[in-house]
Coordinates of C-alpha atoms in Angstrom, one line a residue:
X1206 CA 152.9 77.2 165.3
X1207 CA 151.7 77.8 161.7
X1208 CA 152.2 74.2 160.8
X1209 CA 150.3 73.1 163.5
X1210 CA 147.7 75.6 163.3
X1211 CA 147.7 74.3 159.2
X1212 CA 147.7 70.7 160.6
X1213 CA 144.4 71.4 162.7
X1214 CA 142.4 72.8 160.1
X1215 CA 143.2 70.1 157.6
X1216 CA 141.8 67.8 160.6
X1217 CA 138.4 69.6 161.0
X1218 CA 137.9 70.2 157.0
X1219 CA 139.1 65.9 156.7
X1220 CA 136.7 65.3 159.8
X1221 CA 133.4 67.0 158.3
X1222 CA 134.1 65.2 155.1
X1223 CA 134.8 61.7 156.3
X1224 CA 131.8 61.5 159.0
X1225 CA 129.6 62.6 156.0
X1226 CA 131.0 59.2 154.3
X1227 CA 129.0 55.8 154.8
X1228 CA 131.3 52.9 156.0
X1229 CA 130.9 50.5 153.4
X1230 CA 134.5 50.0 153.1
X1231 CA 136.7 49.2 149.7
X1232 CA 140.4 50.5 149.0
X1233 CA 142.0 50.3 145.0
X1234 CA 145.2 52.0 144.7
X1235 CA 147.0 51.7 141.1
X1236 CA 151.4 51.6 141.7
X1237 CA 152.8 53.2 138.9
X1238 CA 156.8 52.1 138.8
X1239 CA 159.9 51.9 136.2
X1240 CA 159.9 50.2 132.8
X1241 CA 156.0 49.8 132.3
X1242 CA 155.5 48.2 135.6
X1243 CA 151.7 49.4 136.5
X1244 CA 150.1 47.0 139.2
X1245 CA 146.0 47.7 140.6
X1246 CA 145.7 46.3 144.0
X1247 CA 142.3 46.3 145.6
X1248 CA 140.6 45.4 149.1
X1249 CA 136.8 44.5 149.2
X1250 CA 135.3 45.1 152.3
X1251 CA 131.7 44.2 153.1
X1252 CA 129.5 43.8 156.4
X1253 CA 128.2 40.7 155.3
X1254 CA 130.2 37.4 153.8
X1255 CA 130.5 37.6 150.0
X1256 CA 131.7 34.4 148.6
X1257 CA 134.0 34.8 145.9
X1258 CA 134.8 32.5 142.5
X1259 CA 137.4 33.0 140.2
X1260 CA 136.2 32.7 136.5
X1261 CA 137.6 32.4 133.3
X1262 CA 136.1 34.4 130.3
X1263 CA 136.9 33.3 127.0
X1264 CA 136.3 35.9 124.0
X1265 CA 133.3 35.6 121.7
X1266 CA 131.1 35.2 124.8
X1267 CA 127.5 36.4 124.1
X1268 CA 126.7 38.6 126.3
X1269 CA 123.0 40.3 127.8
X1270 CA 122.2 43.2 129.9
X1271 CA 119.8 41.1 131.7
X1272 CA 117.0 44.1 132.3
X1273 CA 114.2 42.7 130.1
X1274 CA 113.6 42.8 126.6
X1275 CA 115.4 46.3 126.0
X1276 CA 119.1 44.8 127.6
X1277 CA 122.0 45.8 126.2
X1278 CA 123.7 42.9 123.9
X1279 CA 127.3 42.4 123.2
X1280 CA 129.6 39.7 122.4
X1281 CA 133.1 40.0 124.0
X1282 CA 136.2 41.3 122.0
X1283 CA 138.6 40.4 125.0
X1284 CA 138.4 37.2 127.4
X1285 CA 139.0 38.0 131.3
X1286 CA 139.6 36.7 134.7
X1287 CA 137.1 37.9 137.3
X1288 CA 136.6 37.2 141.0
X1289 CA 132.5 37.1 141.2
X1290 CA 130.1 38.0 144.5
X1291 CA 127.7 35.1 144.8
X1292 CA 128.4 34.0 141.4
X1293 CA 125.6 36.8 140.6
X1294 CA 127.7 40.0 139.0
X1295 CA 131.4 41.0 138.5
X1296 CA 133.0 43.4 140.6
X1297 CA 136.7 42.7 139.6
X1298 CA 138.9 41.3 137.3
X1299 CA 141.6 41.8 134.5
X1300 CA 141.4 41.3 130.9
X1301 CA 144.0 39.7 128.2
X1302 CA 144.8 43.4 127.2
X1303 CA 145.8 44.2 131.2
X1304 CA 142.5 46.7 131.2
X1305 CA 141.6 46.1 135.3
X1306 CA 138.1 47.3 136.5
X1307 CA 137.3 47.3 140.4
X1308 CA 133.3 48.1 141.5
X1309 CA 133.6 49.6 145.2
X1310 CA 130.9 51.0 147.0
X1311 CA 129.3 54.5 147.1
X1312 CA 126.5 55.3 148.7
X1313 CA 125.7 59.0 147.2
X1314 CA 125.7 57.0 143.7
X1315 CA 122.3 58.5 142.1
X1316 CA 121.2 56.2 138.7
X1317 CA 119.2 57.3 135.6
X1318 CA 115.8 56.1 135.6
X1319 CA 115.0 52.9 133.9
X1320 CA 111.8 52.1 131.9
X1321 CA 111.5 48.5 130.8
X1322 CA 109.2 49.1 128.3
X1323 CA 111.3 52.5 127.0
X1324 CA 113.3 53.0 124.1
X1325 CA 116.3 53.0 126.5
X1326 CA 119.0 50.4 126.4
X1327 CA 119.8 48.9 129.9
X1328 CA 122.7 47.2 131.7
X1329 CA 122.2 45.5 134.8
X1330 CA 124.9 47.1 137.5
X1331 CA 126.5 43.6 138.1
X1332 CA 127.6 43.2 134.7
X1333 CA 128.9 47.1 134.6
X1334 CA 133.0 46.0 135.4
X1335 CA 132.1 42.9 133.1
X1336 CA 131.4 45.2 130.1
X1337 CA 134.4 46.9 130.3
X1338 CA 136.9 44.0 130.6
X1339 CA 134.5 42.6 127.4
X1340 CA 135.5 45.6 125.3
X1341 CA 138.1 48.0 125.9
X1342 CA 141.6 47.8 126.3
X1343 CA 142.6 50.9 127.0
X1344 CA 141.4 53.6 129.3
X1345 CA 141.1 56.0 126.9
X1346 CA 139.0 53.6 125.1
X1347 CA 136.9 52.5 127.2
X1348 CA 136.4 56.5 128.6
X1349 CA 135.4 57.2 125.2
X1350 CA 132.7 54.9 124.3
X1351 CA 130.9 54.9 128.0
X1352 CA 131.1 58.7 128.1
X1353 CA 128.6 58.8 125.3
X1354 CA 125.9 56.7 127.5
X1355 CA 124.5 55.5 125.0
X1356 CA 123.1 53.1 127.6
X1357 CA 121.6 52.8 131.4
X1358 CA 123.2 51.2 134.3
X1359 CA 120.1 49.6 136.0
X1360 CA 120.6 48.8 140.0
X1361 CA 118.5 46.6 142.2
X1362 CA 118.6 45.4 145.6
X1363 CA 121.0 43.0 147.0
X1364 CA 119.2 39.4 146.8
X1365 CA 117.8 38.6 150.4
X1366 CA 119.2 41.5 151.8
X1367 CA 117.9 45.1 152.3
X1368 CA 121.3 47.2 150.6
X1369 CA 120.4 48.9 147.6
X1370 CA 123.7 48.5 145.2
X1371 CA 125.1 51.7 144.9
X1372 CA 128.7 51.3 143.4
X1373 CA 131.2 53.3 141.6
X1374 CA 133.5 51.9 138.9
X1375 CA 137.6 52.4 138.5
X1376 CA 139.5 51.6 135.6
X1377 CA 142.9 51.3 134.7
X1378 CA 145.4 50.4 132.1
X1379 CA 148.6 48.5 131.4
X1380 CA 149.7 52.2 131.1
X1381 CA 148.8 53.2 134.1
X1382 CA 146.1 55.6 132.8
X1383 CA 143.2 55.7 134.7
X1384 CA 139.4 56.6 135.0
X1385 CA 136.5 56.6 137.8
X1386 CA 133.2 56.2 136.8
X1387 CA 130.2 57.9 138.9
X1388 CA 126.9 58.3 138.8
X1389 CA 125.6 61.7 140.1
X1390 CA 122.0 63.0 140.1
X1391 CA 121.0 60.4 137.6
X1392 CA 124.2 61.7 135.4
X1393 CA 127.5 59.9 134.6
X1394 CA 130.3 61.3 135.6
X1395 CA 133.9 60.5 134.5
X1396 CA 137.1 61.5 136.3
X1397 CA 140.0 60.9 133.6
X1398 CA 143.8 60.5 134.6
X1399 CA 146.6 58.5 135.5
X1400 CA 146.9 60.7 138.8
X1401 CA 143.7 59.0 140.0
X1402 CA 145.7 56.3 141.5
X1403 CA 143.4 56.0 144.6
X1404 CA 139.9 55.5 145.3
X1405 CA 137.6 54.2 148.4
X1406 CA 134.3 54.9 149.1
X1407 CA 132.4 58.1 150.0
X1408 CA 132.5 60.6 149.5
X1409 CA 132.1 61.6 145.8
X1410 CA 135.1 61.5 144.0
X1411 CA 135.8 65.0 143.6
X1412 CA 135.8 65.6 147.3
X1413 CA 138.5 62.9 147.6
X1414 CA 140.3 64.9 145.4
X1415 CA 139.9 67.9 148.0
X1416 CA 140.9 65.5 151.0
X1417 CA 144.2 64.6 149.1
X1418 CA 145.0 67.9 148.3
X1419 CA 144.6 69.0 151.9
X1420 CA 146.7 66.0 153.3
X1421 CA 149.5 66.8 150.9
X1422 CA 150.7 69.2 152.7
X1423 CA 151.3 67.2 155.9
X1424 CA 154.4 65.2 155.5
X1425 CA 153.2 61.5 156.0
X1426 CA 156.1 60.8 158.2
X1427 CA 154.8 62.7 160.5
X1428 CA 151.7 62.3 161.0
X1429 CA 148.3 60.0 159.0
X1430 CA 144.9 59.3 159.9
X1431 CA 144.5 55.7 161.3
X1432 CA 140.7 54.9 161.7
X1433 CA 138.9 52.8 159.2
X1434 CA 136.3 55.6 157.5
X1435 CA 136.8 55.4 153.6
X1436 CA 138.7 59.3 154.2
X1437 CA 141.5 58.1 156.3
X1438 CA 142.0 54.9 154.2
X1439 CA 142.1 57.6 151.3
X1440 CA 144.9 59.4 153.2
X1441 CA 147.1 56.7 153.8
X1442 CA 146.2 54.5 150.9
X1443 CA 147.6 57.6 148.7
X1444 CA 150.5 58.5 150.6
X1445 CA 152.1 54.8 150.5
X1446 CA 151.5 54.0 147.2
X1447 CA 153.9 56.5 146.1
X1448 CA 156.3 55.8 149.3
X1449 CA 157.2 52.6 148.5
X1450 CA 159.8 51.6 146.6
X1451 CA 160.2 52.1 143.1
X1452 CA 161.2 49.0 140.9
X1453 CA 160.5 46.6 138.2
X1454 CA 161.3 43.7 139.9
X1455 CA 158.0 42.4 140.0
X1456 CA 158.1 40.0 143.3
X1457 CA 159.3 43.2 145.0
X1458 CA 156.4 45.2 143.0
X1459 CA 153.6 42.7 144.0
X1460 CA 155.2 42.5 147.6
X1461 CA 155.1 46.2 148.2
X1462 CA 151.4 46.9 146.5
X1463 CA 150.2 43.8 148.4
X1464 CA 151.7 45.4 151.6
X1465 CA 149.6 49.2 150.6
X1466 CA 146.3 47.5 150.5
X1467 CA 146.9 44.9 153.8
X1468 CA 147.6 48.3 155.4
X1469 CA 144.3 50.3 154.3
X1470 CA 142.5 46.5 154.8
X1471 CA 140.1 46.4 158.1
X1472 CA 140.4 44.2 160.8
X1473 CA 138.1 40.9 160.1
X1474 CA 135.1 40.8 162.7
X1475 CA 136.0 44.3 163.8
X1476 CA 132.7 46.1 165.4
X1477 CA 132.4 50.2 166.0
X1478 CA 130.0 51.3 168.5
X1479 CA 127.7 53.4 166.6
X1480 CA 128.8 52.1 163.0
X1481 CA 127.2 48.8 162.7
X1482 CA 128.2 49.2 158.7
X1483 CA 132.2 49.3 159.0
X1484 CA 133.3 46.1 157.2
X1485 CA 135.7 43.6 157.4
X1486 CA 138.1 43.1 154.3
X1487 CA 136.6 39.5 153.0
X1488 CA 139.6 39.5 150.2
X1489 CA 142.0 41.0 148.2
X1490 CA 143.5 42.0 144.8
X1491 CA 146.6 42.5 143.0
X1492 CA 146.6 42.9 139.4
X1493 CA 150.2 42.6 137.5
X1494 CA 149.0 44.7 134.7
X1495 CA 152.1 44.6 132.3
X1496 CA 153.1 40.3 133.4
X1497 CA 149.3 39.8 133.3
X1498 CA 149.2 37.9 136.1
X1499 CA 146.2 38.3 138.5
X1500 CA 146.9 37.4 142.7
X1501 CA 144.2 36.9 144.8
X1502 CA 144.2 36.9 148.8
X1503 CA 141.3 35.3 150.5
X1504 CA 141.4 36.6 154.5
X1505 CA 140.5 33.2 156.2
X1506 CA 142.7 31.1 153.7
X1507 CA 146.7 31.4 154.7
X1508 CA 147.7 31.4 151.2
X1509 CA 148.1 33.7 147.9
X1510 CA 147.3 32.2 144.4
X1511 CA 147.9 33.5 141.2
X1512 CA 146.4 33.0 137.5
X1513 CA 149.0 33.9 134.6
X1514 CA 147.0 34.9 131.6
X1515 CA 149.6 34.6 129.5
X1516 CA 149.3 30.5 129.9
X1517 CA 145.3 30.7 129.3
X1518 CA 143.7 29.9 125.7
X1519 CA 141.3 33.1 125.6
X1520 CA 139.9 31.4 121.8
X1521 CA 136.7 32.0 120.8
X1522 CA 134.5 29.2 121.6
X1523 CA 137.2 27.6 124.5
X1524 CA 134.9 26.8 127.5
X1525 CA 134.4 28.7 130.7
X1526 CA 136.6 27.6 134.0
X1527 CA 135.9 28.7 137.1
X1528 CA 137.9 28.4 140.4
X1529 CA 135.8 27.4 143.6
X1530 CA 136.8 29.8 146.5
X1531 CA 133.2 30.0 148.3
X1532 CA 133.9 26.9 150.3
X1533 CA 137.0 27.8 151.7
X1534 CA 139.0 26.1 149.3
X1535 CA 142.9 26.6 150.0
X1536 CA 145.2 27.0 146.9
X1537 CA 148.4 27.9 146.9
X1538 CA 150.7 29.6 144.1
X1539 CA 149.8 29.1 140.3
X1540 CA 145.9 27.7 141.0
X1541 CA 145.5 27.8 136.8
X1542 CA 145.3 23.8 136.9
X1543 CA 142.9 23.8 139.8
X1544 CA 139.8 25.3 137.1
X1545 CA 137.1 23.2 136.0
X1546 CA 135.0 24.1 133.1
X1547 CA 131.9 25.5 134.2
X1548 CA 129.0 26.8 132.7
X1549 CA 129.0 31.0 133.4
X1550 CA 127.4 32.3 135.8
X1551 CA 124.1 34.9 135.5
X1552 CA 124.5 38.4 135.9
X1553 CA 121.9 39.4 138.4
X1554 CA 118.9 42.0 137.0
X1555 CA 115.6 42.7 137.1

């Protein structure tokens, strides 16, 4: 009677905190396994189509803010591969050093105001996840040098759409160290540590904190929420990653973190009565963070494809490639001889 009476307040405390949530769906869990094998696997989920490209980024890149004359400037220490939303801003990708960044949504994000003709510095948000795979390659690095905010992360409206970007940013090493990265009431907040294998969406990340700690209780044999609100995909998202098995055999690795996020993914086309915002899971990520391989899953092609870093010239002054996926384009396995030099895209700003 206890556990049950245990079991039903966990419900009601998990209920008031997930219908407070917005569902704008994402899911980016980070498996932590035997002999350095740390892989970040990630869903993005949106309510509209969001055409990806594969890119990749060779070091020495120069690099702008793009938010008017006061934009942050940098010129990359690390070249990347990054899966782009309508070629306009980064929201995932690994760099040479196995440093992953994912951008998922948040609605309660709150940024710092932005004066173009200020003294501040400014970054637009779609090069945020860019930055970071430009200049860190570690965590701890990275955690460091943002945490002083010596700049401003500058957010606009989706082009031809009426959603305001309000992301959150996770990080994570070939260590398995990890960070999330929020803005809250204008102020940046940083959650620091390689238990922060999980994150979704809303709410903040310090009240996913308090859902896991609740469901933790609750033997996930028995019982785990099923519905596709950013809590439950929390719940079950954080209870699998550490179920499955542990091993450094990396096919089973990839296998197993692959089969976390399909299981957290939502259902493509899926519609709620009275959520017209749940989304459907347009693709997915697995990134083999100590093999440096990067996998990507595209839901309406049947195939996975893969990008081995280790076979890519990262040189200063190599050209940019990109990988066409925003046609429906169907590779299959190693896609590295499928890129065609491109000229980068532009980060979207003001």
């Amino acid at each position: 009677m206890r556990k049950m009476m245990n079991l039903w307040a966990a419900l009601m405390i998990f209920s008031s905190l997930a219908l407070a949530a917005d569902a704008y769906a994402c899911t980016r869990v980070v498996y932590i396994g035997p002999e350095q094998t740390v892989l970040t696997g990630r869903t993005m989920d949106f309510s509209i189509d969001i055409p990806p490209n594969l890119w990749l980024f060779p070091r020495g890149m120069e690099r702008s803010g793009q938010v008017g004359p006061n934009s942050l400037k940098w010129v990359s220490r690390y070249g990347s591969i990054a899966t782009s939303s309508w070629d306009i801003s980064t929201p995932d990708g690994m760099n040479e050093k196995g440093l992953v960044a994912n951008m998922l949504w948040l609605v309660q994000s709150e940024y710092p105001p932005f004066d173009k003709k200020g003294r501040k510095t400014g970054l637009t948000i779609a090069a945020w996840a860019q930055y970071v795979l430009d200049n860190f390659a570690t965590v701890k690095e990275a955690v460091a040098s943002l945490g002083k905010e010596a700049f401003v992360v500058v957010t606009d409206f989706i082009p031809g759409t009426d959603k305001f970007t309000t992301v959150h940013l996770s990080i994570s090493d070939a260590s398995g160290d990890s960070a999330i990265l929020e803005y809250v009431e204008g102020r940046l907040v940083i959650h620091h540590d390689s238990s922060h294998q999980v994150m979704t969406n809303d709410p903040l990340f310090k009240d996913q904190l308090a859902i896991k700690g609740y469901w933790e209780n609750i033997p996930g044999t028995i019982f785990l929420p099923g519905s596709n609100r950013a809590a439950d995909r929390f719940v079950r998202a954080s209870y699998y990653i550490n179920a499955i098995p542990q091993t450094s055999n990396p096919h089973l690795a990839v296998a197993s973190v692959f089969s976390v996020i399909r299981n957290v993914s939502v259902p493509y086309g899926i519609s709620t009565e009275g959520q017209p915002h749940i989304s459907s899971t347009r693709w997915r990520v697995v990134a083999d963070q100590k093999r440096l391989i990067y996998f990507f899953e595209n839901v309406l092609t049947p195939n996975i494809l893969w990008v081995d870093m280790n076979q890519v010239d990262f040189t200063a002054g190599k050209p940019v490639r990109k990988l066409p996926l925003d046609a429906g384009q169907v590779y299959a396995g190693n896609a590295l001889g499928h890129f065609i030099v491109s000229e980068p895209f532009e980060f979207q700003g003001l």
